[in-house]
PDB file of C-alpha atoms and ligand atoms in Angstrom:
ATOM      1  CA  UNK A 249      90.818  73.155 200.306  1.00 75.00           C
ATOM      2  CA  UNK A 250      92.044  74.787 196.987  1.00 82.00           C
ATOM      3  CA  UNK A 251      92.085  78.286 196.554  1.00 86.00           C
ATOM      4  CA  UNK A 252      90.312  79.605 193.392  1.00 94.00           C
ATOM      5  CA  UNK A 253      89.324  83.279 192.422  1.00 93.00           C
ATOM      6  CA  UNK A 254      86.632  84.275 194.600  1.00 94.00           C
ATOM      7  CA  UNK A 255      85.558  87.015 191.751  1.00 97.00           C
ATOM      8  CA  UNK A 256      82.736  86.502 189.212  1.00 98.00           C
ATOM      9  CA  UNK A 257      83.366  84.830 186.156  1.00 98.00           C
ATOM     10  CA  UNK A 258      83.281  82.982 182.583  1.00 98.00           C
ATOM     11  CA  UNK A 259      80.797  80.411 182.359  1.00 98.00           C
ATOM     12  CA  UNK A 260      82.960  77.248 181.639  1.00 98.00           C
ATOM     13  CA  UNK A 261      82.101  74.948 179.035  1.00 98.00           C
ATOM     14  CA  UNK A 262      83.993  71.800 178.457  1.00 98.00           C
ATOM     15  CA  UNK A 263      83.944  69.056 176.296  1.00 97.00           C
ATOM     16  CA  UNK A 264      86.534  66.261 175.339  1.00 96.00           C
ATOM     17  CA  UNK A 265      87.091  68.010 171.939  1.00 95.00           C
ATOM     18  CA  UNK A 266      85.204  69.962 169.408  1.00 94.00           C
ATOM     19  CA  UNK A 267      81.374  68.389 169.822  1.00 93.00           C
ATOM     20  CA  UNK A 268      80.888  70.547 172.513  1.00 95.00           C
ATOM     21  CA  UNK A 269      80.989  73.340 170.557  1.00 95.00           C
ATOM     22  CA  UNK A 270      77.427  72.401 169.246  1.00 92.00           C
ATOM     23  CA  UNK A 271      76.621  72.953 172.654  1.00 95.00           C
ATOM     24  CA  UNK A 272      78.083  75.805 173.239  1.00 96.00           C
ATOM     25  CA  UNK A 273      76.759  77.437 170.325  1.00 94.00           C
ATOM     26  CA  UNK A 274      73.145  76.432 172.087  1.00 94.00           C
ATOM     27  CA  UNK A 275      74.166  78.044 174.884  1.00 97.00           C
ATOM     28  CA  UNK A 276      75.117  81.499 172.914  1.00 96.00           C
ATOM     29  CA  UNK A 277      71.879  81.784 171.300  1.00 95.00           C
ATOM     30  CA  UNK A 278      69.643  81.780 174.498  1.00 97.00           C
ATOM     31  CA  UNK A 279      72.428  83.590 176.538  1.00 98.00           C
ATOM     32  CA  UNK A 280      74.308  85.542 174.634  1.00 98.00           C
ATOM     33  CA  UNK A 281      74.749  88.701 177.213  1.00 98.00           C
ATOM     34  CA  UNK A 282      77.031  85.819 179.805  1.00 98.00           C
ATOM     35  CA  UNK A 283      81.304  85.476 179.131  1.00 98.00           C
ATOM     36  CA  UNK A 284      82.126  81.866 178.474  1.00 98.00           C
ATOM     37  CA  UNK A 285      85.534  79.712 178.614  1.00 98.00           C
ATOM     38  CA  UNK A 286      85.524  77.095 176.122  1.00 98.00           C
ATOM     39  CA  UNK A 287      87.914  74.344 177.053  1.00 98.00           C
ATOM     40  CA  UNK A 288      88.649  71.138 175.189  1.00 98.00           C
ATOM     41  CA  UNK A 289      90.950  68.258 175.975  1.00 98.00           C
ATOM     42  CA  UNK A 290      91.730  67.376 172.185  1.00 96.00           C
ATOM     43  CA  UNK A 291      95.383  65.977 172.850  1.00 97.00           C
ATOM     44  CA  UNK A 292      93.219  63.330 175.154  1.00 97.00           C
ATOM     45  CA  UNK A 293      90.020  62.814 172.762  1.00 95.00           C
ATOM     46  CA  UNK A 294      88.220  61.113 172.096  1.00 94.00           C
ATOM     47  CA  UNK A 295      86.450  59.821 175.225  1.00 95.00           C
ATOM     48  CA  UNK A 296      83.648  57.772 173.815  1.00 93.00           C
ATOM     49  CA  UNK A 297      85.912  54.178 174.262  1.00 90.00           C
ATOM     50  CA  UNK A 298      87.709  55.307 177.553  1.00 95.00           C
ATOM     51  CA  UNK A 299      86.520  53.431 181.135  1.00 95.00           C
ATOM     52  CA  UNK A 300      84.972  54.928 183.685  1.00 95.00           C
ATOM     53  CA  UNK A 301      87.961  55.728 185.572  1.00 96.00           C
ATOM     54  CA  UNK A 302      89.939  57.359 182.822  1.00 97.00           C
ATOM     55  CA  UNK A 303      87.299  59.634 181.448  1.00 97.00           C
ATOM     56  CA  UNK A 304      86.327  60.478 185.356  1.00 98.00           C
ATOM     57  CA  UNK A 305      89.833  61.585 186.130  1.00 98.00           C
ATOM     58  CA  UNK A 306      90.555  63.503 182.965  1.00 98.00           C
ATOM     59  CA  UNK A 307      86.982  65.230 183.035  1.00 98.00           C
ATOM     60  CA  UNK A 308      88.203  65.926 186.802  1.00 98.00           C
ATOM     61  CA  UNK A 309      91.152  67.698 186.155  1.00 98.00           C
ATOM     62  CA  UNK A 310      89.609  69.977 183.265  1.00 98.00           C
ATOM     63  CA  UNK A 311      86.687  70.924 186.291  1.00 98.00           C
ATOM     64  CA  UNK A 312      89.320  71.729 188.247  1.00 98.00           C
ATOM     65  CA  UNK A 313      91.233  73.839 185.619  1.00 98.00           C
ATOM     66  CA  UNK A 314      88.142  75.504 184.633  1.00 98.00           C
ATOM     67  CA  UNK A 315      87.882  76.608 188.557  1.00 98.00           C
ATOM     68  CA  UNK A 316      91.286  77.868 188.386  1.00 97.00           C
ATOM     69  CA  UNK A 317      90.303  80.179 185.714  1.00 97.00           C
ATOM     70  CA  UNK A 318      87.784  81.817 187.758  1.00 98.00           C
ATOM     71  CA  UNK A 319      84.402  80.078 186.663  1.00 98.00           C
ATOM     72  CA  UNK A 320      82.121  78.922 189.231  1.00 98.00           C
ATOM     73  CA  UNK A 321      79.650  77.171 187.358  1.00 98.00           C
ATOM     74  CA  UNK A 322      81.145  74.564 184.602  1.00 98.00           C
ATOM     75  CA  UNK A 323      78.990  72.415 181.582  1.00 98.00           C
ATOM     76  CA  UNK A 324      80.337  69.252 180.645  1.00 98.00           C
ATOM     77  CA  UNK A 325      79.208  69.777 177.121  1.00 96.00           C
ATOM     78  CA  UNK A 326      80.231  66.489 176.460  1.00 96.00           C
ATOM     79  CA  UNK A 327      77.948  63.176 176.876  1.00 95.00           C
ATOM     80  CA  UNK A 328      80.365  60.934 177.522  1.00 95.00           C
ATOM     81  CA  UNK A 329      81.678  63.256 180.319  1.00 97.00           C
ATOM     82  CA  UNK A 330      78.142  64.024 181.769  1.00 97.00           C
ATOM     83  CA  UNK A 331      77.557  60.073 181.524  1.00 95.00           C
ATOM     84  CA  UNK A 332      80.476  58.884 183.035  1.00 95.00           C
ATOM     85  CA  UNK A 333      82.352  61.495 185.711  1.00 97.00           C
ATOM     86  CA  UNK A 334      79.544  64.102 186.490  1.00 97.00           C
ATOM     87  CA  UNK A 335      77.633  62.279 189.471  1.00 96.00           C
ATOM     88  CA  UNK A 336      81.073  61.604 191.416  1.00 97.00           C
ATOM     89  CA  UNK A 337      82.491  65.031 190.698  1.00 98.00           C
ATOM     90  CA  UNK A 338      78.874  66.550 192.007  1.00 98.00           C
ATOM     91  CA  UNK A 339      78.782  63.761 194.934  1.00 97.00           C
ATOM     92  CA  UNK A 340      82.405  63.500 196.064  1.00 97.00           C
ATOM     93  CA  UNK A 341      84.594  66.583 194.761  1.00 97.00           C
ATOM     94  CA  UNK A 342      83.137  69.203 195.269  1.00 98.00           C
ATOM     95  CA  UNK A 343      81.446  69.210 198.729  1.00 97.00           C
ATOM     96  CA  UNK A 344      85.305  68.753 199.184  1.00 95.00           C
ATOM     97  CA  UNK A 345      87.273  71.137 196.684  1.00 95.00           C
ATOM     98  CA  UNK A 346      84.812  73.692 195.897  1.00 96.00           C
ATOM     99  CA  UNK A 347      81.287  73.798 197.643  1.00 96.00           C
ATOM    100  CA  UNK A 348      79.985  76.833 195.983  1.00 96.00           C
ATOM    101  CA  UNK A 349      80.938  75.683 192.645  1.00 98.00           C
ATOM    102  CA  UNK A 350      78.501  73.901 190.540  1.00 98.00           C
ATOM    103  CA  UNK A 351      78.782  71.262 187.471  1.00 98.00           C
ATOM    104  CA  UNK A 352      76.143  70.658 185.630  1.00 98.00           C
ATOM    105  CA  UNK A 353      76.022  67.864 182.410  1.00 97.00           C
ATOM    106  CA  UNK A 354      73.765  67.526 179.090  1.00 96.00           C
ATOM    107  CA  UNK A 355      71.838  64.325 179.762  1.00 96.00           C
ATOM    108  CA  UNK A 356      69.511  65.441 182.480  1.00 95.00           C
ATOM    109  CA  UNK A 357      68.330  68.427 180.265  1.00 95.00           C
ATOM    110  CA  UNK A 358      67.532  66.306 177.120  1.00 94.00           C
ATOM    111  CA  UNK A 359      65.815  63.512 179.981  1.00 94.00           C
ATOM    112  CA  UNK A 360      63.978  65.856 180.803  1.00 94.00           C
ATOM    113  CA  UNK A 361      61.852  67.022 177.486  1.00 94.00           C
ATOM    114  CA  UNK A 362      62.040  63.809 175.995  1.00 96.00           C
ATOM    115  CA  UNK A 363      58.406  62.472 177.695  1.00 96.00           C
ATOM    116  CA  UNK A 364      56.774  65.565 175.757  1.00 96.00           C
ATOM    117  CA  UNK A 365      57.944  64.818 172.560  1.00 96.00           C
ATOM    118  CA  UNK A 366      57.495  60.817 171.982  1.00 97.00           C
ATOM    119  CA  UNK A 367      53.963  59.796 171.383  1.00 97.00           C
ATOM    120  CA  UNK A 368      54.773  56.045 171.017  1.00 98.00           C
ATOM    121  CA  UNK A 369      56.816  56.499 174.004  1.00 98.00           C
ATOM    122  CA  UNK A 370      59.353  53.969 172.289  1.00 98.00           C
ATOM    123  CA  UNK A 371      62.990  56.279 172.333  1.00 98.00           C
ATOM    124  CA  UNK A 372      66.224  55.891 170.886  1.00 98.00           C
ATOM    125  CA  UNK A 373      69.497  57.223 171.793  1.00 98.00           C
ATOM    126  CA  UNK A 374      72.211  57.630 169.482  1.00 98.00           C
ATOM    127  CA  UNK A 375      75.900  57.903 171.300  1.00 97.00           C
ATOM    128  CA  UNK A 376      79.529  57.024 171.826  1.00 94.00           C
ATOM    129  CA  UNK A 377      79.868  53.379 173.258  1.00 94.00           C
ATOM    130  CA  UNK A 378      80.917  54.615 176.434  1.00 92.00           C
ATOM    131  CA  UNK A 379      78.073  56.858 177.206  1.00 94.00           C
ATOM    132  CA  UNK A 380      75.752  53.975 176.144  1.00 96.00           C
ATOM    133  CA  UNK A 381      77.544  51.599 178.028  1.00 94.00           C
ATOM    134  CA  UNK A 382      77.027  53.569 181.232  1.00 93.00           C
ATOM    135  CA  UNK A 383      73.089  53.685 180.365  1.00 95.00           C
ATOM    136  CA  UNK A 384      73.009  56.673 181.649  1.00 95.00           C
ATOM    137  CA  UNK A 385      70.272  58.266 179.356  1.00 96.00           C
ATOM    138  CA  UNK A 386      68.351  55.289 180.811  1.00 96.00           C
ATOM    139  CA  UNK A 387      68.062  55.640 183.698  1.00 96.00           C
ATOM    140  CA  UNK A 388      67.682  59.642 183.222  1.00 95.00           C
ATOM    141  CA  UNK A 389      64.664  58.872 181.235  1.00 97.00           C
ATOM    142  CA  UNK A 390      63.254  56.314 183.612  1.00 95.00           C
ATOM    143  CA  UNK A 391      63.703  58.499 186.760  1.00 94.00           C
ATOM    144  CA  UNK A 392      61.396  61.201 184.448  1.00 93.00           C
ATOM    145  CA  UNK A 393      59.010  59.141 182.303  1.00 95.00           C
ATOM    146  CA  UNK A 394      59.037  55.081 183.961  1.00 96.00           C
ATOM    147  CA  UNK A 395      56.352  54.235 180.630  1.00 97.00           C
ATOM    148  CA  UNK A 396      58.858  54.750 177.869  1.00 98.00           C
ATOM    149  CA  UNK A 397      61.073  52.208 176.673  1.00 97.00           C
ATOM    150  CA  UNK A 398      64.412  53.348 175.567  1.00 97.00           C
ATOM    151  CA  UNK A 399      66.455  51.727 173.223  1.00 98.00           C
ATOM    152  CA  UNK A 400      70.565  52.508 172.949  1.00 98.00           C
ATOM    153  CA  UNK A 401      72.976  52.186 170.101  1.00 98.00           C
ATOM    154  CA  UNK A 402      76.717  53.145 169.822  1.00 97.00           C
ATOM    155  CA  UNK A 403      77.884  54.896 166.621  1.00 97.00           C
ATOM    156  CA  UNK A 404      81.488  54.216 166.899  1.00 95.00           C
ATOM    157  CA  UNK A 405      82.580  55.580 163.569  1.00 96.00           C
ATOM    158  CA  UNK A 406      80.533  59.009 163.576  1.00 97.00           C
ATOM    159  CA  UNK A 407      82.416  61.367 165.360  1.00 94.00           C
ATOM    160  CA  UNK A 408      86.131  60.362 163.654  1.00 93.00           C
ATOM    161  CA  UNK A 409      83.800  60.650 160.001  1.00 95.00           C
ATOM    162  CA  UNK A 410      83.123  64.389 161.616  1.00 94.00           C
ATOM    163  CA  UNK A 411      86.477  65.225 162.755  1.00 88.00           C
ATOM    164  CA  UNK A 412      87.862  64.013 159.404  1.00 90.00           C
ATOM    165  CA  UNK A 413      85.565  66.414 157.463  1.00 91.00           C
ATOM    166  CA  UNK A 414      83.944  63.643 155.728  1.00 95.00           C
ATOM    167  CA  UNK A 415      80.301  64.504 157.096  1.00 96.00           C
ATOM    168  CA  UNK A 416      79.270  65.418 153.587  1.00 96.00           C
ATOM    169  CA  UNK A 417      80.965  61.986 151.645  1.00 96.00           C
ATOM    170  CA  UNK A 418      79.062  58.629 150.287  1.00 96.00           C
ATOM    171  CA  UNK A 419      81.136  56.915 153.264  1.00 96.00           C
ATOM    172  CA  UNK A 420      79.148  58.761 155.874  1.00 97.00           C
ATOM    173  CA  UNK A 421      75.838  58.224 153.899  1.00 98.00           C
ATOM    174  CA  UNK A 422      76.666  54.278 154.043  1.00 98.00           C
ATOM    175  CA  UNK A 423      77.664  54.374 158.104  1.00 98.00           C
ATOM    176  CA  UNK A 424      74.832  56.751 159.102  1.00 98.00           C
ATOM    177  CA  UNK A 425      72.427  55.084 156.851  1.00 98.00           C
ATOM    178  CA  UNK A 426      73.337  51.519 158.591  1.00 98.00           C
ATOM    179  CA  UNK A 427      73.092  53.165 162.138  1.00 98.00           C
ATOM    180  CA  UNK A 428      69.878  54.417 161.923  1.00 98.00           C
ATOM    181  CA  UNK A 429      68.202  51.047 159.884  1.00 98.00           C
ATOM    182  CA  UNK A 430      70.013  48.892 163.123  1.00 98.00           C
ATOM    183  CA  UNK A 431      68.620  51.133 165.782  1.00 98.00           C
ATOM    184  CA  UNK A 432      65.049  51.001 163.610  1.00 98.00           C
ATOM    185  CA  UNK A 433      64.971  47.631 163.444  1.00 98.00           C
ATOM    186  CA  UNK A 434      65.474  47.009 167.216  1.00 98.00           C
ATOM    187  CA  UNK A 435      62.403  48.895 168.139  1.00 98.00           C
ATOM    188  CA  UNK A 436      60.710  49.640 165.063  1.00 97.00           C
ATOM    189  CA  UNK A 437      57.831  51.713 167.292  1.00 98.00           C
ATOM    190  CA  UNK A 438      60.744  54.391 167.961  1.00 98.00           C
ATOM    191  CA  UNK A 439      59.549  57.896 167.143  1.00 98.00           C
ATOM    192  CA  UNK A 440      62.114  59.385 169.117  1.00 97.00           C
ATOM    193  CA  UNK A 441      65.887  59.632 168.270  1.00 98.00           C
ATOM    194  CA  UNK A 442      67.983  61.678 170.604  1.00 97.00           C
ATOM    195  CA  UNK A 443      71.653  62.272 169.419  1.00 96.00           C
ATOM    196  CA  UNK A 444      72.967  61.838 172.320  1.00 96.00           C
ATOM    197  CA  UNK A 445      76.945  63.182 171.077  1.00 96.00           C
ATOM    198  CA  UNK A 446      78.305  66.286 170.675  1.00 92.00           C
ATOM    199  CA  UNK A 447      79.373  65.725 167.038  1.00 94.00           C
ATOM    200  CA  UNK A 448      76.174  64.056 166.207  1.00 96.00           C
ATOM    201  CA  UNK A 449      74.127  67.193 164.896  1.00 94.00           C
ATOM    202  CA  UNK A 450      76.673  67.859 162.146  1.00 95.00           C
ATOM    203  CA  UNK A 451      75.747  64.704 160.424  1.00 97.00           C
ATOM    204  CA  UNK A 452      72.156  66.120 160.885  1.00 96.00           C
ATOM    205  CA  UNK A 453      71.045  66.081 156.657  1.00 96.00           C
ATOM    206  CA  UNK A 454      72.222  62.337 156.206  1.00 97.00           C
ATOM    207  CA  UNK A 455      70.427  61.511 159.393  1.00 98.00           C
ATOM    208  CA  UNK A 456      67.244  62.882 157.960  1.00 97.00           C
ATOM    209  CA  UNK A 457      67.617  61.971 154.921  1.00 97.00           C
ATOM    210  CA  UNK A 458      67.490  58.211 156.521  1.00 97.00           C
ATOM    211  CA  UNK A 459      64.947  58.637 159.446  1.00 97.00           C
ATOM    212  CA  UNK A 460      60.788  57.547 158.404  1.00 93.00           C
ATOM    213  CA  UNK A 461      59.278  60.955 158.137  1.00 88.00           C
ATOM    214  CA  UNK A 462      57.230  60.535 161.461  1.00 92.00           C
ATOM    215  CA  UNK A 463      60.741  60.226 163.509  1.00 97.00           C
ATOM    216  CA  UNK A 464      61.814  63.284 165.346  1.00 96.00           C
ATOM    217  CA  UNK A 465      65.406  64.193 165.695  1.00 96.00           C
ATOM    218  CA  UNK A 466      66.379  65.758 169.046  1.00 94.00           C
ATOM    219  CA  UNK A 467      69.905  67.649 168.963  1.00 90.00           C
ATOM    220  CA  UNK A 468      70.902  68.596 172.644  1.00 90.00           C
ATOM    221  CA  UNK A 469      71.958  71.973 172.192  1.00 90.00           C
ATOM    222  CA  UNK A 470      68.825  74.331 172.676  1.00 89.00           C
ATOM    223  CA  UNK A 471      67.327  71.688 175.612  1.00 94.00           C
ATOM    224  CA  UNK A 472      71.118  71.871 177.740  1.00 96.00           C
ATOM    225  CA  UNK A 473      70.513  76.012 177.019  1.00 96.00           C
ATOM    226  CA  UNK A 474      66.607  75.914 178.036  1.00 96.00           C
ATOM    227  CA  UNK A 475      67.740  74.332 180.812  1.00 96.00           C
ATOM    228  CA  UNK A 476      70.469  76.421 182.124  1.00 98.00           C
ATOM    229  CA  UNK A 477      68.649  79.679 181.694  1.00 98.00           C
ATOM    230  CA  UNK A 478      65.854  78.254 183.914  1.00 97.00           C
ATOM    231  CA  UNK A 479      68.599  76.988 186.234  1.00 98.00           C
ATOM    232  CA  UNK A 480      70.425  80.697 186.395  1.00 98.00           C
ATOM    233  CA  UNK A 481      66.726  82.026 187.047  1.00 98.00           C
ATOM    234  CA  UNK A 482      66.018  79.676 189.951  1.00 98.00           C
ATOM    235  CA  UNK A 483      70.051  80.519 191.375  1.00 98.00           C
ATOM    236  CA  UNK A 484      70.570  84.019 191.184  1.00 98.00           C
ATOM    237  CA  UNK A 485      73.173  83.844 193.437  1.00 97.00           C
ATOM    238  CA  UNK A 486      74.952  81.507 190.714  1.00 98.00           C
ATOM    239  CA  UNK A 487      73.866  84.207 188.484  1.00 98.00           C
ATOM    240  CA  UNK A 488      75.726  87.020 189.954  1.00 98.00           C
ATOM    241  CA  UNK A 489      78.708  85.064 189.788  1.00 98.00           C
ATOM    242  CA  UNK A 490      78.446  84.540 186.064  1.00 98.00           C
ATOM    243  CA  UNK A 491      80.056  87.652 184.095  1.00 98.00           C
ATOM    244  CA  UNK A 492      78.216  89.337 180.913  1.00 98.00           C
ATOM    245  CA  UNK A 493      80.175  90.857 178.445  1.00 98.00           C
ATOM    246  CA  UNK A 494      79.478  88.653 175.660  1.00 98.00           C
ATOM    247  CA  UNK A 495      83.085  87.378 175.530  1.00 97.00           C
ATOM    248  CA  UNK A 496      84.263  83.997 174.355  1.00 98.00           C
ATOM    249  CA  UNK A 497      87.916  82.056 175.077  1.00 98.00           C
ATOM    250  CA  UNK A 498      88.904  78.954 173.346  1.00 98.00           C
ATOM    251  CA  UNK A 499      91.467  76.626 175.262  1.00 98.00           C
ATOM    252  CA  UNK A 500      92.865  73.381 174.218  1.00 98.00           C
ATOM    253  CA  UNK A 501      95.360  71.143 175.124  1.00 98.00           C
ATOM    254  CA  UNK A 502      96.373  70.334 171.708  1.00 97.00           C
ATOM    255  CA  UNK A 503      97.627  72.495 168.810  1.00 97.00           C
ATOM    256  CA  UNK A 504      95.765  75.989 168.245  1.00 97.00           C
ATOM    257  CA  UNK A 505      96.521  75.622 164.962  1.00 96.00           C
ATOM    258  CA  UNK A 506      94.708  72.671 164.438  1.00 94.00           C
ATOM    259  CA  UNK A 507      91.752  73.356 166.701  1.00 96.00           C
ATOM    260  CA  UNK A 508      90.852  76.053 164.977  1.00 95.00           C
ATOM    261  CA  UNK A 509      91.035  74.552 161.586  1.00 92.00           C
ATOM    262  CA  UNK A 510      88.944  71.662 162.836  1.00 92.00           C
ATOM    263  CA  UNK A 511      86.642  74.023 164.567  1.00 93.00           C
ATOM    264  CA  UNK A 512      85.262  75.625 161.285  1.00 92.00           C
ATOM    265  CA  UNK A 513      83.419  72.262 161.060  1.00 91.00           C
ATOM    266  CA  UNK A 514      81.475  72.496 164.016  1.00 91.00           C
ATOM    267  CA  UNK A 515      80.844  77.000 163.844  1.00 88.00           C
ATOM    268  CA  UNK A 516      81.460  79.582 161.051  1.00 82.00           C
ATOM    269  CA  UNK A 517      83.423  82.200 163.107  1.00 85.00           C
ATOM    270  CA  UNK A 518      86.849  82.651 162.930  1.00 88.00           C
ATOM    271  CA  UNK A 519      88.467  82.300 166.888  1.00 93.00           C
ATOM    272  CA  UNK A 520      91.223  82.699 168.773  1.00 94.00           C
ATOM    273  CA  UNK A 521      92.376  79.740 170.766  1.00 97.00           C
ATOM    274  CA  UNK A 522      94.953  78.885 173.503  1.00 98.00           C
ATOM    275  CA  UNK A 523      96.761  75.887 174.957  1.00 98.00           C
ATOM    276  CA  UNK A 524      97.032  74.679 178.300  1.00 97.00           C
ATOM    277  CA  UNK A 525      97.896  71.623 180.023  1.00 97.00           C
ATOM    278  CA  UNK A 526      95.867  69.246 182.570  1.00 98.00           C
ATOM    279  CA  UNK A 527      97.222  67.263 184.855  1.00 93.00           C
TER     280      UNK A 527
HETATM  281  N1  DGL B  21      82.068  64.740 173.073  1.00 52.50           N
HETATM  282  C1  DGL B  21      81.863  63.307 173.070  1.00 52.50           C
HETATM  283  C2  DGL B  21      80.441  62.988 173.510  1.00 52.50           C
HETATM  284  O1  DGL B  21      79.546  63.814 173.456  1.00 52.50           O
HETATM  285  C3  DGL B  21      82.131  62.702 171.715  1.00 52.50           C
HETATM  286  C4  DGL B  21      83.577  62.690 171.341  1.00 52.50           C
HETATM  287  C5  DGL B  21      84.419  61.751 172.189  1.00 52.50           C
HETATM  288  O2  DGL B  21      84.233  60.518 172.115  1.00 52.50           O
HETATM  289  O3  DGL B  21      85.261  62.254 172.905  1.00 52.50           O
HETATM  290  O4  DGL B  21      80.187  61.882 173.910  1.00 52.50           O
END
């Protein structure tokens, strides 16, 4: 078994790019007092088209990193992650690598609330192909409300329109505008849309400005933070682990110089940022 620093530590947050940033930023409003590690495998994003086995190995390693760096309880802050690497990583690595360490994703958490806020219970999700592909949000949402019907639809163009800093053009108006009609006319009862992708919230004013009034919009961020300060509460020995100096590191594997440019889209702050590898 590998060794990793037995001390308390950084929360780790991970995500295949910037999106989970979004999350992060959640996170930091509801726990603000905990030190997080904010790690994203740019040089490798994005995920959203990648199989199973790629996104799985490469979400893996970045655990595994994250574990390195002292944290003992790591967020996939990315969907595509959460959908398609977090059950084998809970089921098969760690009872092996790191039994006391815990990795939790940001599907459950959004599952979870969604049966209090539909009244038609007809729900749709928003996402990258591959976490829509894996239906993952499907069968989340069956396993916590069976009655509601959940209908899925890949944005494939969203999240390069974000990371180009086009979120505010006429082209995103036209691609977000012909997302949300295709989605609307598949179930045309939805009242429900989660964005289920990191990068998803920052298109949030085009998105309402094509919704029906009587749609709600459900951004992940504040649910995945609801939901880890009740898990912290019911863990406290996961809880003494976690460090709280209100401290922040950025890590990518790609250029700081870039990731911090392109991470003014996604938070105001100005940050300092590192690189590291994965293998
Ligand atoms: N972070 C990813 C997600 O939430 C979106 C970006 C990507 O495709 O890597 O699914």
């Amino acid at each position: 078994m590998p060794f990793y620093p037995q001390q308390p530590g950084s929360i780790g947050v991970f995500d295949s790019g910037y999106g989970g940033l979004t999350i992060l930023h959640g996170i930091q409003q509801v726990l603000p007092e905990y030190d997080y590690i904010y790690l994203g495998d740019n040089a490798r994003a994005p995920y959203g088209s990648r199989s199973f086995e790629v996104v799985y190995e490469f979400t893996r390693q970045a655990v595994l990193k994250l574990f390195e760096m002292g944290c003992h309880l790591v967020i996939l802050g990315c969907n595509t992650a959460s959908a398609k690497a977090l059950r084998t990583i809970q089921q098969n690595d760690l009872p092996k690598l790191a039994p006391d360490r815990r990795v939790l994703g940001v599907i459950r958490p959004t599952a979870e609330v969604i049966g209090s806020l539909t009244s038609s219970r007809h729900v749709g999700i928003l996402a990258t192909e591959g976490t829509i592909r894996s239906q993952s949000y499907n069968i989340e949402i069956q396993k916590q409300s069976p009655d509601i019907q959940v209908t899925g639809l890949s944005c494939p163009l969203w999240v390069p329109i974000i990371e180009n800093n086009e979120a505010d053009s006429p082209g995103a108006d036209y691609f977000v505008k012909k997302r949300i009609d295709h989605i609307m006319r598949l179930d045309p009862q939805i009242d429900t849309l989660i964005l289920g992708c990191t990068h998803y919230p920052i298109l949030m004013p085009k998105i309402l400005k094509y919704v029906d009034r009587g749609v709600k919009i459900v951004p992940q961020g504040e649910y995945v933070a609801a939901s880890l300060k009740d898990y912290l509460q019911r863990h406290p020995e996961m809880d003494e682990r976690c460090t709280k100096h209100s401290s922040t590191k950025y890590y990518t594997t790609e250029s700081p110089t870039k990731f911090k440019e392109n991470a003014r889209i996604f938070m105001p702050e100005e940050i300092n940022v590192e690189r590291i590898t994965l293998e």
